[in-house]
Coordinates of C-alpha atoms in Angstrom, one line a residue:
M1 CA -10.6 -10.6 11.8
I2 CA -12.4 -11.1 8.5
T3 CA -14.7 -8.1 7.7
K4 CA -18.2 -8.5 6.3
Q5 CA -17.1 -6.9 3.0
L6 CA -14.2 -9.3 2.6
A7 CA -16.5 -12.3 3.5
E8 CA -18.9 -11.2 0.8
E9 CA -16.1 -11.0 -1.7
I10 CA -14.8 -14.5 -0.8
V11 CA -18.2 -16.0 -1.2
E12 CA -18.9 -14.3 -4.5
Q13 CA -15.5 -15.1 -6.1
T14 CA -15.3 -18.7 -4.8
M15 CA -18.9 -19.7 -5.6
I16 CA -18.4 -18.7 -9.2
R17 CA -15.7 -21.3 -9.6
L18 CA -17.1 -23.9 -7.1
N19 CA -20.8 -24.0 -8.0
R20 CA -21.6 -24.8 -4.4
N21 CA -22.9 -22.8 -1.5
L22 CA -20.3 -21.2 0.7
N23 CA -20.5 -19.6 4.1
V24 CA -17.9 -17.4 5.8
M25 CA -18.1 -17.0 9.5
D26 CA -16.4 -14.9 12.1
T27 CA -14.5 -16.3 15.1
N28 CA -17.8 -16.4 17.1
G29 CA -19.5 -18.6 14.5
M30 CA -21.8 -15.9 13.1
I31 CA -22.3 -16.1 9.3
L32 CA -21.0 -12.9 7.7
A33 CA -21.7 -13.9 4.1
S34 CA -23.4 -16.9 2.4
G35 CA -24.8 -18.0 -0.9
E36 CA -28.0 -18.6 1.1
T37 CA -28.7 -15.0 2.2
E38 CA -31.4 -16.0 4.7
R39 CA -28.6 -17.6 6.8
I40 CA -26.5 -14.3 7.1
E41 CA -26.1 -13.0 10.7
K42 CA -27.2 -16.4 12.2
I43 CA -25.0 -18.5 14.4
H44 CA -23.4 -21.6 12.9
E45 CA -22.7 -23.9 15.8
A46 CA -20.2 -26.1 13.8
A47 CA -18.2 -23.0 12.8
A48 CA -18.1 -21.8 16.4
Q49 CA -16.7 -25.2 17.4
V50 CA -14.1 -24.9 14.6
A51 CA -13.1 -21.4 15.8
K52 CA -12.7 -22.8 19.3
S53 CA -10.7 -26.0 18.4
G54 CA -8.9 -24.7 15.3
E55 CA -9.6 -28.0 13.5
T56 CA -11.6 -28.9 10.4
L57 CA -15.1 -30.3 11.2
W58 CA -17.0 -32.6 8.8
I59 CA -20.8 -32.7 9.1
K60 CA -22.8 -35.7 7.7
E61 CA -26.5 -36.0 7.4
T62 CA -26.4 -38.3 10.5
D63 CA -24.7 -35.5 12.5
L64 CA -27.3 -32.7 11.9
A65 CA -29.3 -33.5 15.1
A66 CA -26.2 -32.6 17.2
W67 CA -25.8 -29.1 15.6
H68 CA -28.1 -26.1 15.3
G69 CA -28.1 -24.0 12.2
V70 CA -25.9 -26.3 10.1
K71 CA -26.1 -28.3 6.9
P72 CA -24.0 -31.3 5.6
G73 CA -20.6 -30.2 4.5
V74 CA -17.2 -29.2 5.9
N75 CA -16.1 -26.2 8.0
L76 CA -12.5 -25.2 7.8
P77 CA -10.4 -22.7 9.9
I78 CA -8.9 -19.7 8.2
Y79 CA -5.6 -18.4 9.4
F80 CA -3.7 -15.2 8.9
Q81 CA -0.1 -15.1 10.2
E82 CA -0.8 -18.1 12.4
K83 CA -3.8 -16.5 14.0
L84 CA -7.4 -17.8 13.4
V85 CA -9.4 -15.0 11.8
G86 CA -12.5 -16.9 10.6
V87 CA -14.1 -20.1 9.3
I88 CA -15.3 -21.1 5.8
G89 CA -18.0 -23.7 5.3
I90 CA -18.8 -25.6 2.1
T91 CA -22.3 -27.1 1.8
G92 CA -22.6 -30.6 0.3
N93 CA -21.8 -34.3 0.6
P94 CA -18.6 -34.6 2.6
E95 CA -17.4 -37.4 0.3
E96 CA -17.7 -35.1 -2.7
L97 CA -15.9 -32.3 -0.9
K98 CA -12.7 -34.0 0.2
E99 CA -10.9 -33.3 -3.0
I100 CA -11.7 -29.6 -3.1
S101 CA -11.8 -28.6 0.5
T102 CA -8.1 -28.0 1.0
L103 CA -7.9 -26.0 -2.2
V104 CA -10.8 -23.8 -1.1
Q105 CA -9.2 -23.3 2.3
L106 CA -5.8 -22.3 0.7
T107 CA -7.5 -20.0 -1.8
T108 CA -9.5 -18.3 1.0
E109 CA -6.4 -17.8 3.1
M110 CA -4.6 -16.2 0.1
M111 CA -7.5 -13.8 -0.4
V112 CA -7.6 -12.9 3.3
H113 CA -3.8 -12.5 3.4
Q114 CA -3.9 -10.1 0.4
S115 CA -6.7 -8.1 1.8
L116 CA -5.4 -7.8 5.3
I117 CA -1.8 -7.0 4.2
T118 CA -3.1 -4.3 1.8
S119 CA -5.3 -2.9 4.6
H120 CA -2.4 -2.9 7.0
I121 CA -0.2 -1.1 4.4
E122 CA -2.9 1.5 3.7
W123 CA -3.5 2.1 7.4
N124 CA 0.2 2.6 8.0
R125 CA 0.4 5.1 5.2
K126 CA -2.6 7.0 6.4
R127 CA -1.1 7.1 9.9
N128 CA 2.2 8.4 8.3
E129 CA 0.3 11.2 6.6
L130 CA -1.3 12.2 9.8
I131 CA 2.1 12.2 11.6
F132 CA 3.6 14.3 8.8
D133 CA 0.7 16.7 8.8
E134 CA 1.2 17.4 12.5
L135 CA 5.0 17.7 12.1
T136 CA 4.6 20.3 9.4
S137 CA 1.5 22.2 10.8
G138 CA 3.5 24.4 13.1
N139 CA 1.1 23.5 16.0
P140 CA 2.0 21.5 19.2
L141 CA 2.2 17.8 18.6
S142 CA -0.5 15.5 20.0
A143 CA 0.3 12.8 22.6
A144 CA -0.3 10.1 19.9
V145 CA 2.4 11.5 17.6
H146 CA 4.8 12.0 20.5
E147 CA 4.3 8.3 21.4
R148 CA 4.8 7.2 17.8
I149 CA 8.0 9.2 17.5
S150 CA 9.3 7.6 20.7
Q151 CA 8.5 4.2 19.3
M152 CA 10.7 4.9 16.3
R153 CA 13.8 4.9 18.7
L154 CA 15.6 7.4 16.5
D155 CA 19.3 7.9 17.1
Q156 CA 20.0 11.3 18.7
N157 CA 22.7 11.9 16.1
T158 CA 20.4 11.3 13.2
S159 CA 19.6 14.2 10.9
F160 CA 16.6 14.4 8.6
I161 CA 15.6 15.8 5.2
T162 CA 12.3 16.1 3.3
L163 CA 11.7 15.3 -0.3
L164 CA 8.6 16.4 -2.2
I165 CA 7.7 14.7 -5.5
E166 CA 5.3 16.6 -7.7
I167 CA 3.4 14.4 -10.1
K168 CA 2.7 16.4 -13.2
K169 CA 0.9 13.6 -15.1
S170 CA -0.5 10.2 -14.2
P171 CA -1.5 10.9 -10.5
S172 CA -3.0 7.4 -10.5
L173 CA 0.5 6.1 -10.3
S174 CA 1.1 7.7 -6.9
R175 CA 0.8 4.4 -4.9
R176 CA 3.5 2.8 -7.2
I177 CA 5.7 5.9 -6.7
I178 CA 5.4 5.6 -2.9
E179 CA 6.4 2.0 -3.1
Q180 CA 9.4 2.9 -5.3
L181 CA 10.5 5.6 -2.7
E182 CA 10.2 3.1 0.2
S183 CA 12.2 0.5 -1.7
H184 CA 14.9 3.0 -3.0
F185 CA 15.5 4.4 0.4
D186 CA 15.1 1.2 2.4
G187 CA 16.3 1.7 5.9
Q188 CA 16.3 5.5 5.6
T189 CA 12.6 6.1 5.3
I190 CA 10.8 7.6 8.3
V191 CA 7.4 8.4 6.9
T192 CA 6.0 8.7 3.3
G193 CA 2.6 9.5 1.8
H194 CA 0.5 12.2 0.2
S195 CA 0.9 15.8 1.3
Q196 CA -1.5 16.9 -1.5
L197 CA -3.4 15.2 -4.3
N198 CA -0.5 15.4 -6.8
E199 CA 2.3 15.7 -4.3
I200 CA 4.1 12.9 -2.3
F201 CA 6.4 13.5 0.6
L202 CA 9.3 11.5 2.0
L203 CA 10.8 12.3 5.4
M204 CA 14.0 10.3 5.6
K205 CA 17.3 10.0 7.4
N206 CA 19.9 12.2 5.8
D207 CA 22.9 10.9 3.9
E208 CA 26.3 12.2 2.8
P209 CA 25.7 14.9 0.1
A210 CA 27.4 12.8 -2.6
N211 CA 25.5 9.7 -1.7
L212 CA 22.2 11.6 -1.5
Q213 CA 22.7 13.2 -4.9
Q214 CA 23.5 9.9 -6.5
K215 CA 20.4 8.3 -5.0
L216 CA 18.2 11.2 -6.1
T217 CA 19.5 11.2 -9.6
T218 CA 19.0 7.4 -9.9
L219 CA 15.5 7.7 -8.3
L220 CA 14.5 10.4 -10.7
Q221 CA 15.5 8.3 -13.7
I222 CA 13.4 5.4 -12.3
L223 CA 10.3 7.5 -11.7
Q224 CA 10.4 9.3 -15.0
Q225 CA 10.1 6.0 -16.8
T226 CA 6.5 5.8 -15.7
A227 CA 5.4 9.4 -14.7
L228 CA 6.3 13.0 -15.3
V229 CA 7.7 14.2 -12.0
R230 CA 9.6 17.1 -10.4
M231 CA 11.5 16.7 -7.1
G232 CA 12.1 19.3 -4.5
V233 CA 14.8 18.7 -1.8
G234 CA 14.5 20.5 1.5
V235 CA 17.2 21.4 4.0
T236 CA 18.8 19.1 6.6
V237 CA 17.4 19.4 10.1
S238 CA 18.9 17.8 13.3
S239 CA 15.6 16.9 14.9
I240 CA 12.5 15.3 13.6
L241 CA 10.6 18.0 15.5
D242 CA 12.0 20.5 12.9
T243 CA 10.5 18.7 10.0
R244 CA 8.4 21.8 9.1
T245 CA 11.6 23.7 8.3
S246 CA 12.8 21.0 5.9
Y247 CA 9.3 20.6 4.4
L248 CA 8.9 24.4 3.7
A249 CA 12.3 24.4 2.1
A250 CA 11.4 21.5 -0.2
K251 CA 8.1 23.3 -1.0
N252 CA 10.0 26.5 -2.0
A253 CA 12.3 24.4 -4.2
L254 CA 9.3 23.2 -6.2
D255 CA 7.6 26.6 -6.2
F256 CA 10.6 28.7 -7.3
G257 CA 12.6 26.2 -9.3
K258 CA 12.3 26.4 -13.1
P259 CA 9.3 24.4 -14.4
D260 CA 11.6 22.3 -16.6
Q261 CA 14.0 21.6 -13.8
S262 CA 13.3 18.0 -12.6
L263 CA 15.5 18.0 -9.4
V264 CA 15.6 21.3 -7.4
Y265 CA 17.5 21.8 -4.2
F266 CA 16.4 24.6 -1.8
E267 CA 19.9 26.0 -1.9
D268 CA 19.4 26.6 -5.6
V269 CA 16.4 28.9 -5.1
E270 CA 17.0 30.2 -1.5
L271 CA 17.7 33.8 -2.4
I272 CA 14.8 34.0 -4.8
A273 CA 12.5 32.4 -2.3
L274 CA 13.4 34.9 0.3
L275 CA 12.8 37.8 -2.0
K276 CA 9.6 36.3 -3.5
H277 CA 8.1 36.3 0.0
N278 CA 8.2 40.1 0.0
P279 CA 5.0 41.9 -1.1
H280 CA 4.3 41.4 -4.8
V281 CA 3.9 45.2 -5.4
E282 CA 7.3 46.0 -4.0
L283 CA 8.9 43.3 -6.2
E284 CA 7.1 44.5 -9.3
N285 CA 8.2 48.1 -8.6
F286 CA 11.8 46.9 -8.3
T287 CA 11.9 45.0 -11.5
N288 CA 10.0 47.8 -13.4
R289 CA 12.4 50.4 -12.1
I290 CA 15.5 48.4 -13.2
L291 CA 14.3 47.0 -16.5
V292 CA 11.8 49.6 -17.7
D293 CA 14.1 51.0 -20.4
L294 CA 15.4 47.6 -21.7
N295 CA 13.8 46.0 -24.7
D296 CA 13.5 42.2 -25.2
S297 CA 16.8 42.0 -27.1
L298 CA 18.8 43.7 -24.4
C299 CA 17.1 41.6 -21.7
Q300 CA 17.9 38.4 -23.6
T301 CA 21.5 39.6 -24.0
L302 CA 21.7 40.0 -20.2
V303 CA 20.2 36.6 -19.5
M304 CA 22.7 34.9 -21.8
Y305 CA 25.6 37.0 -20.4
F306 CA 24.8 35.8 -16.9
I307 CA 24.3 32.2 -18.0
C308 CA 27.8 32.3 -19.5
N309 CA 29.1 33.7 -16.2
K310 CA 29.9 37.1 -17.7
N311 CA 32.3 35.5 -20.3
S312 CA 32.1 37.9 -23.2
A313 CA 33.5 35.5 -25.8
E314 CA 31.2 32.6 -24.8
T315 CA 28.2 35.0 -24.7
A316 CA 28.9 36.3 -28.2
D317 CA 29.1 32.8 -29.5
C318 CA 25.9 31.8 -27.9
L319 CA 24.1 34.9 -29.3
K320 CA 25.8 34.5 -32.6
V321 CA 26.9 38.1 -32.6
H322 CA 30.3 39.8 -32.9
R323 CA 32.1 40.7 -29.6
H324 CA 31.9 44.4 -30.6
T325 CA 28.1 44.0 -30.9
L326 CA 27.9 42.5 -27.4
S327 CA 30.0 45.3 -26.0
Y328 CA 27.7 47.8 -27.7
R329 CA 24.7 46.1 -26.1
L330 CA 26.2 46.0 -22.7
K331 CA 27.0 49.7 -22.9
K332 CA 23.4 50.4 -24.0
I333 CA 22.2 48.5 -20.9
Y334 CA 24.5 50.7 -18.7
D335 CA 23.3 53.9 -20.4
A336 CA 19.6 52.9 -19.8
T337 CA 19.8 51.6 -16.3
G338 CA 22.9 53.2 -14.8
L339 CA 24.1 49.7 -13.9
D340 CA 27.2 48.2 -15.5
P341 CA 26.7 44.4 -16.2
T342 CA 30.5 43.9 -16.1
N343 CA 30.6 45.2 -12.5
F344 CA 29.9 42.5 -9.9
Q345 CA 27.5 44.5 -7.6
D346 CA 25.6 46.0 -10.5
A347 CA 25.4 42.6 -12.2
V348 CA 23.8 41.2 -9.0
V349 CA 21.0 43.8 -9.1
L350 CA 20.4 43.2 -12.8
H351 CA 20.4 39.4 -12.4
L352 CA 17.9 39.6 -9.5
A353 CA 15.6 42.0 -11.5
L354 CA 15.6 39.5 -14.4
T355 CA 15.0 36.5 -12.2
L356 CA 12.2 38.2 -10.2
R357 CA 10.5 39.3 -13.4
D358 CA 10.1 35.7 -14.4

C-alpha cells in the first residue's frame, strides 16, 4: 500500500514537472495527497472504481454528474510487483493528458517501487538486528525468533561464524558496507546489521579456513577503499543457538587485538583475552612485580627478542646492536627479574607481562 508520506512526495515531485494538479489515492479511493489540499481524505469515486477494476478511467466534463468528488482528467492504477497499491489522478482536459498520462503512471510506479523496496530492505535489516540481539543476549529466545530460525531451514550440518566490523571513520558509510558484506558472502549470509553505532555484525555459514581467509582478506581490501575499518573474527559454532559464543569471541578479537591490526582472529588473542578478564588489580600487580626493575631499553629489547622468535642474530640486527650487547642485556634482564629470556618457561612469563602491560 502507498503511505501518506509517499503519496505527498509523489504529488510534490510530479507537480513540479507537470504543472498540473495531481491526486494520489489509496485502494479504497481515499485521497492521500493532492495539490488541492481541501480534497485530502475525501473519497474519489472514480479512483475507487479504478482500484476495483484495475483499468484506467477517463473523466470528461459530460461525465461529472455520474461521479461524486471528481473533476475532469484521468485516473490510473499504480502497481507494485503486479499488485495494485493505489491510484493516481491527473486533473485536466482528457485530450491534453493523453500524451503525458502513461509517462506519469510509469514515473509514479518507479517512485513507489524504489520506496517500497527500500522500506522492505530496511525492515528486513531491522528484523535481522532484533534476531541477532536475541541470539547474543544470553536470554531465552522469543517464539518469534524461534519461528524465524525454523523458516531459514538451516542444514543440521551447517556451522556458523560471526564477523564484527568496526568502522573507525565515516560511519555514514555503514549501509554501503552492509551491502558489500551481503554481496561478498552471497549465499552464506544468515543475518547482518548494526550491533552498535560504529559496529556491524555478520552471522554467516562457515567456510573452509583457507577459503574464509581469502574472502576476508579480499573483503578488507574492498572495504578499506572507502572506510577505515577493523575486522574481528569469532570462533566457529555448530548451532545458530550458540551465536553468542562466536559473537563474544569476535568482540574479544577487536578489544584485544592491536589497534593497527586490521584483521584479528580470536585465536590470535585468546590467551590475552582470558587473562584480561581477570581483575585489573591482579594483572597490574603481576606486571609490576615482573617488570618493575626493567627500564624502557631492556623492555624494548625483550619485545624485539620475542618478535624475532628468540633469534639472537636477527634481534641484534633489528636493534642495530652487537650480539655481545644483546647477550649483556638479556643477562641484565635475568639478574633483575630472576627470569631467563632464553628459557622457554621464563620467556612465557616475561612475554605475558609485557603484553598485559600494554
